[in-house]
Coordinates of C-alpha atoms in Angstrom, one line a residue:
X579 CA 0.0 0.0 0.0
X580 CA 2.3 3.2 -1.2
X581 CA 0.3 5.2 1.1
X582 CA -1.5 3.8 3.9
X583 CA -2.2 7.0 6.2
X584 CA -5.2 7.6 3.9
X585 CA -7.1 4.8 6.2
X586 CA -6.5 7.0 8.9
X587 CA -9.6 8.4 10.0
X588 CA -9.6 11.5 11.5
X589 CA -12.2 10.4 14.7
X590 CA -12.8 7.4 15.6
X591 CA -16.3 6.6 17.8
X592 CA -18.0 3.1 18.6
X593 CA -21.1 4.3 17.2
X594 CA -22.5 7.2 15.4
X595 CA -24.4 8.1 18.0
X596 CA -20.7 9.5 19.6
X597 CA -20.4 12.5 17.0
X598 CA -21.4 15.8 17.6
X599 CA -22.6 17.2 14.2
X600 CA -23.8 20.7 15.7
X601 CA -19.3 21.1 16.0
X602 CA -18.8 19.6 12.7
X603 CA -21.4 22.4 11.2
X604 CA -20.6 25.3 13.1
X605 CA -17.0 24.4 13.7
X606 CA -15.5 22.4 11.1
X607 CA -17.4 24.0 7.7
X608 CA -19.3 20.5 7.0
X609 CA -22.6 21.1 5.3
X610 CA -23.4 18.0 4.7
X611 CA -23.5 13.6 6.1
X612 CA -22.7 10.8 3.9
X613 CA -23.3 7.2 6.0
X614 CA -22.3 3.9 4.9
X615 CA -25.3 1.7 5.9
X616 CA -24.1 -1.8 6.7
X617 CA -23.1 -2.0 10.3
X618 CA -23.1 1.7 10.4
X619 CA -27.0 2.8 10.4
X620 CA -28.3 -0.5 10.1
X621 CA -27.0 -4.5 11.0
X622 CA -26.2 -5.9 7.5
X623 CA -28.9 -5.8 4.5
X624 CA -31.6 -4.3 7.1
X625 CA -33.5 -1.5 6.7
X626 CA -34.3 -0.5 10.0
X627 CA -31.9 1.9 12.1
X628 CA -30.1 0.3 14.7
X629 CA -30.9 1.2 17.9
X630 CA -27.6 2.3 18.7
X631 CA -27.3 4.4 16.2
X632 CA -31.0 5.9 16.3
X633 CA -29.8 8.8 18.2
X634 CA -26.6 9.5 16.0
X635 CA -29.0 9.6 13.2
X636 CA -31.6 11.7 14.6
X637 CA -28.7 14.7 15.5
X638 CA -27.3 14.6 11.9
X639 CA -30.8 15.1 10.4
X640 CA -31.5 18.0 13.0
X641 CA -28.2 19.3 12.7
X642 CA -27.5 18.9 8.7
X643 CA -31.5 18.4 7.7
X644 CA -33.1 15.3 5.5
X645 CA -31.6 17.0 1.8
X646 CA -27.7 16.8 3.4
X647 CA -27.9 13.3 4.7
X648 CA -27.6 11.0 2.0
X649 CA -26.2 7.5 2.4
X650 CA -23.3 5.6 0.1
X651 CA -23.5 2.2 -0.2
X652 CA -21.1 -0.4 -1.7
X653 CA -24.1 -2.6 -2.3
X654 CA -27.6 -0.9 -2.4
X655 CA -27.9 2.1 -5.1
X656 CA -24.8 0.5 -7.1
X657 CA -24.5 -2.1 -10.4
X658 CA -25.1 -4.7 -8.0
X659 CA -28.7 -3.1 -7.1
X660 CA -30.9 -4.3 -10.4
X661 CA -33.4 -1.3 -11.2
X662 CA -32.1 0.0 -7.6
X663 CA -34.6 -2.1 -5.9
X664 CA -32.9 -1.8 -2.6
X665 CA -31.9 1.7 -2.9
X666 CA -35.6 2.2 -3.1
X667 CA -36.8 0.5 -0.6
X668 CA -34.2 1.6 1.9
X669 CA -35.3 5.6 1.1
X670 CA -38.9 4.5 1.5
X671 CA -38.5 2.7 4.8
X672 CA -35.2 4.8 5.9
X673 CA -36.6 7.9 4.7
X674 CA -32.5 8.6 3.4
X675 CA -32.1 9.2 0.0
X676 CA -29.1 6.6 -1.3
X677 CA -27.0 7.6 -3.8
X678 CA -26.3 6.3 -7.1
X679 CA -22.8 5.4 -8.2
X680 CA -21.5 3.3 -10.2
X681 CA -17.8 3.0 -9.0
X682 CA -17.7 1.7 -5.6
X683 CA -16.0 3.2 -2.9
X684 CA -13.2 4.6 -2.5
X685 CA -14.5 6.3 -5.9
X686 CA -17.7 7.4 -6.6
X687 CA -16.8 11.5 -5.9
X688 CA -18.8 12.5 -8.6
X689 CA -21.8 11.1 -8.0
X690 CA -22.0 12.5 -4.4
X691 CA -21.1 15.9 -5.7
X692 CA -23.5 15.8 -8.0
X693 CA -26.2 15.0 -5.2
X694 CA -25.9 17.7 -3.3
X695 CA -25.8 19.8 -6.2
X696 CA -25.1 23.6 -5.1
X697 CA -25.1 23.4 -1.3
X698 CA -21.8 21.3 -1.6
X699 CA -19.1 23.6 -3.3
X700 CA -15.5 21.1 -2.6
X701 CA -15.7 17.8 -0.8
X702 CA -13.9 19.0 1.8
X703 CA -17.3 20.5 3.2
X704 CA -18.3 17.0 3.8
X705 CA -18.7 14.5 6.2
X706 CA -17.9 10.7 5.6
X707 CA -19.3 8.5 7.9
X708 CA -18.4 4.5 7.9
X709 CA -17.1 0.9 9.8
X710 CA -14.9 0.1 6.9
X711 CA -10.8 2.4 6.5
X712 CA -10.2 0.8 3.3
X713 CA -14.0 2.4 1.9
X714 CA -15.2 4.4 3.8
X715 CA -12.2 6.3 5.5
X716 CA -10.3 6.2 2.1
X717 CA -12.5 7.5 0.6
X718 CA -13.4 10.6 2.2
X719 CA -9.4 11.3 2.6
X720 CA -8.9 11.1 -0.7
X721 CA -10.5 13.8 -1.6
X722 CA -10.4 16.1 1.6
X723 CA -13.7 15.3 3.7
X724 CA -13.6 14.8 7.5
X725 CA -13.1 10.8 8.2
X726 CA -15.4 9.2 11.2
X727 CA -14.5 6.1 11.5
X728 CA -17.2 3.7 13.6
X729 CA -16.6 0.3 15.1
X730 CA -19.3 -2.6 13.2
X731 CA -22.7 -2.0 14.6
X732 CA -23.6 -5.9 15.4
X733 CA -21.8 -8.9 16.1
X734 CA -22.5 -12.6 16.6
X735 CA -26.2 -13.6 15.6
X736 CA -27.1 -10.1 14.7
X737 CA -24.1 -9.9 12.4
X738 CA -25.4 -13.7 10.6
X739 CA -26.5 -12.0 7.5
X740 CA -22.9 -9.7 6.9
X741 CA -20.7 -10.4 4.2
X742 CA -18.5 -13.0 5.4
X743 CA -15.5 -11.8 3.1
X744 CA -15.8 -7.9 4.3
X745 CA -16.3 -9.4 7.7
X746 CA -13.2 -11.0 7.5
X747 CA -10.8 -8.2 6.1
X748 CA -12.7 -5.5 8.2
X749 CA -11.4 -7.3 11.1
X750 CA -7.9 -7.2 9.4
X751 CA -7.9 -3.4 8.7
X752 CA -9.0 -2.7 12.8
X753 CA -5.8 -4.9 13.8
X754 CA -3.4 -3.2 11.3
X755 CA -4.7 0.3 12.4
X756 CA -5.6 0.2 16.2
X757 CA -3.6 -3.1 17.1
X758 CA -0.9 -2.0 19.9
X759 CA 1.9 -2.1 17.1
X760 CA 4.9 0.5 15.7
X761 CA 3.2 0.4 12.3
X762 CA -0.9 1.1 13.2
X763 CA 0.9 3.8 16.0
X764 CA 3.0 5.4 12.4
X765 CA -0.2 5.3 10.1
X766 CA -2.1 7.3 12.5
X767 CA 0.3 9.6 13.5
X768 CA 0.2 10.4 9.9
X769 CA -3.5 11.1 9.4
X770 CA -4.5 13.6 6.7
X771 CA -5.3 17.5 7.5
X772 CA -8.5 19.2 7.1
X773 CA -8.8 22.3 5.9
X774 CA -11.2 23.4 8.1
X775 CA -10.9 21.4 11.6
X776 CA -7.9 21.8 13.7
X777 CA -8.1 18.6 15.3
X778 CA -9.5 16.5 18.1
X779 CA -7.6 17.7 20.9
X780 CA -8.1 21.6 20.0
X781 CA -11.7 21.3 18.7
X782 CA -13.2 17.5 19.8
X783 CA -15.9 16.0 17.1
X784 CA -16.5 13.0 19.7
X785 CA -19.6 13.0 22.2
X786 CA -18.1 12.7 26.2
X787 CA -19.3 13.6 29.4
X788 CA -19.4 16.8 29.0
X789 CA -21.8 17.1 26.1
X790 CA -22.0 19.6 23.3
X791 CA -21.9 22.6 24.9
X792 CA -18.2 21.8 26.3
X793 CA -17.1 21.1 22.5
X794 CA -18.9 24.1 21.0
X795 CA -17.2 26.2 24.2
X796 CA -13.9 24.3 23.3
X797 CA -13.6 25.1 19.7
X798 CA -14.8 28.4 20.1
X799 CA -12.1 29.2 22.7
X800 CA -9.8 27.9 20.4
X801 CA -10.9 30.1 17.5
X802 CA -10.3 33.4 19.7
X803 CA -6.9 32.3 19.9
X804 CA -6.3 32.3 16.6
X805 CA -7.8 35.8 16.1
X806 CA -6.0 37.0 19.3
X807 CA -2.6 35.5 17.6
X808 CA -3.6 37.3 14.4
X809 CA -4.5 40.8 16.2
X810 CA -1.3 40.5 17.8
X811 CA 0.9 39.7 14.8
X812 CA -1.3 42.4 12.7

């Protein structure tokens, strides 16, 4: 892999439900969601939200609205969708659109530009959402979005219907990155810039005990110091 810090994510949560989207918008430029749905809205081929990621899903349509929240799919809404049966279905019972793209992720930029049509002027004023680094995570650094990167949704019998190879090198791609190892330590030292977001420790995307308001005060302390710097140096 010539360069592996690209399945980096920028935040990494252990469910959706974790992120605060009213930082990403006010904070971090991001106008708009994309979700994987396997094991990241839903357990594998379902089309009902997972409870544990009901609430994540909820705040990014409150936060972002129902026209910016659009899922990506490597299976429903692609060549391997006849008519786009299940990209139907899942907008009808989801009430998400699903975009259409023919190249599966990590490509497929056009497409999702093309979705959001005006309110999305460069990818890096989106946000990509997904349990998989070498798809999901890949692609949103590729091309300059913020990463969140989400531990698999279900596991033993709920996880039955999954596919059995992505199973298999999902759990491959967590070792690599997050095993207790010089190399998954190097790759993520080495994750990507935004253009927009300063980074976890000065302005934090993830959810703790101290709720929104402690991450909205955070960045916004940190964006006074930067204008103090620039008053200073002016």
């Amino acid at each position: 892999v010539r360069r592996p810090y690209l399945a980096a994510p920028h935040v990494h949560v252990v469910t959706i439900s974790d992120v605060n989207y009213t930082a990403l918008r006010d904070q971090c430029g991001i106008r708009a969601v994309v979700f994987d749905k396997d094991n990241t809205l839903t357990a594998p081929y379902a089309t009902k939200v997972h409870p544990n990621a009901e609430v994540g899903l909820r705040s990014a349509l409150d936060v972002f609205g129902q026209s910016n929240v659009a899922i990506l799919s490597n299976s429903a809404g692609t060549k391997d969708d006849p008519g786009y049966e299940d990209a139907e279905r899942i907008e009808k019972e989801m009430g998400i659109a699903v975009i259409r793209h023919d190249e599966k992720k990590p490509g497929g930029l056009e497409e999702v530009m093309k979705h959001f049509g005006d309110d999305i002027s460069d990818p890096s004023q989106l946000c990509m959402v997904g349990d998989r680094l070498l798809t999901d995570v890949v692609f949103g650094n590729l091309y300059g979005m913020i990463t969140v990167h989400c531990d698999p949704l279900c596991e033993g019998e709920e996880n039955k219907n999954d596919n059995k190879v992505a199973s298999v090198v999902r759990s491959g791609e967590n070792s690599i990155m997050y095993g207790n190892w010089f190399g998954g330590r190097a790759i993520r030292r080495r994750t990507m810039m935004h253009a927009v977001w300063p980074g976890e420790e000065k302005c934090p995307l993830v959810l703790n005990s101290g709720g929104a308001s402690n991450v909205a005060e955070s960045c916004n302390n940190e964006d006074a110091a930067i204008g103090s710097s620039s008053m200073e140096l002016n």
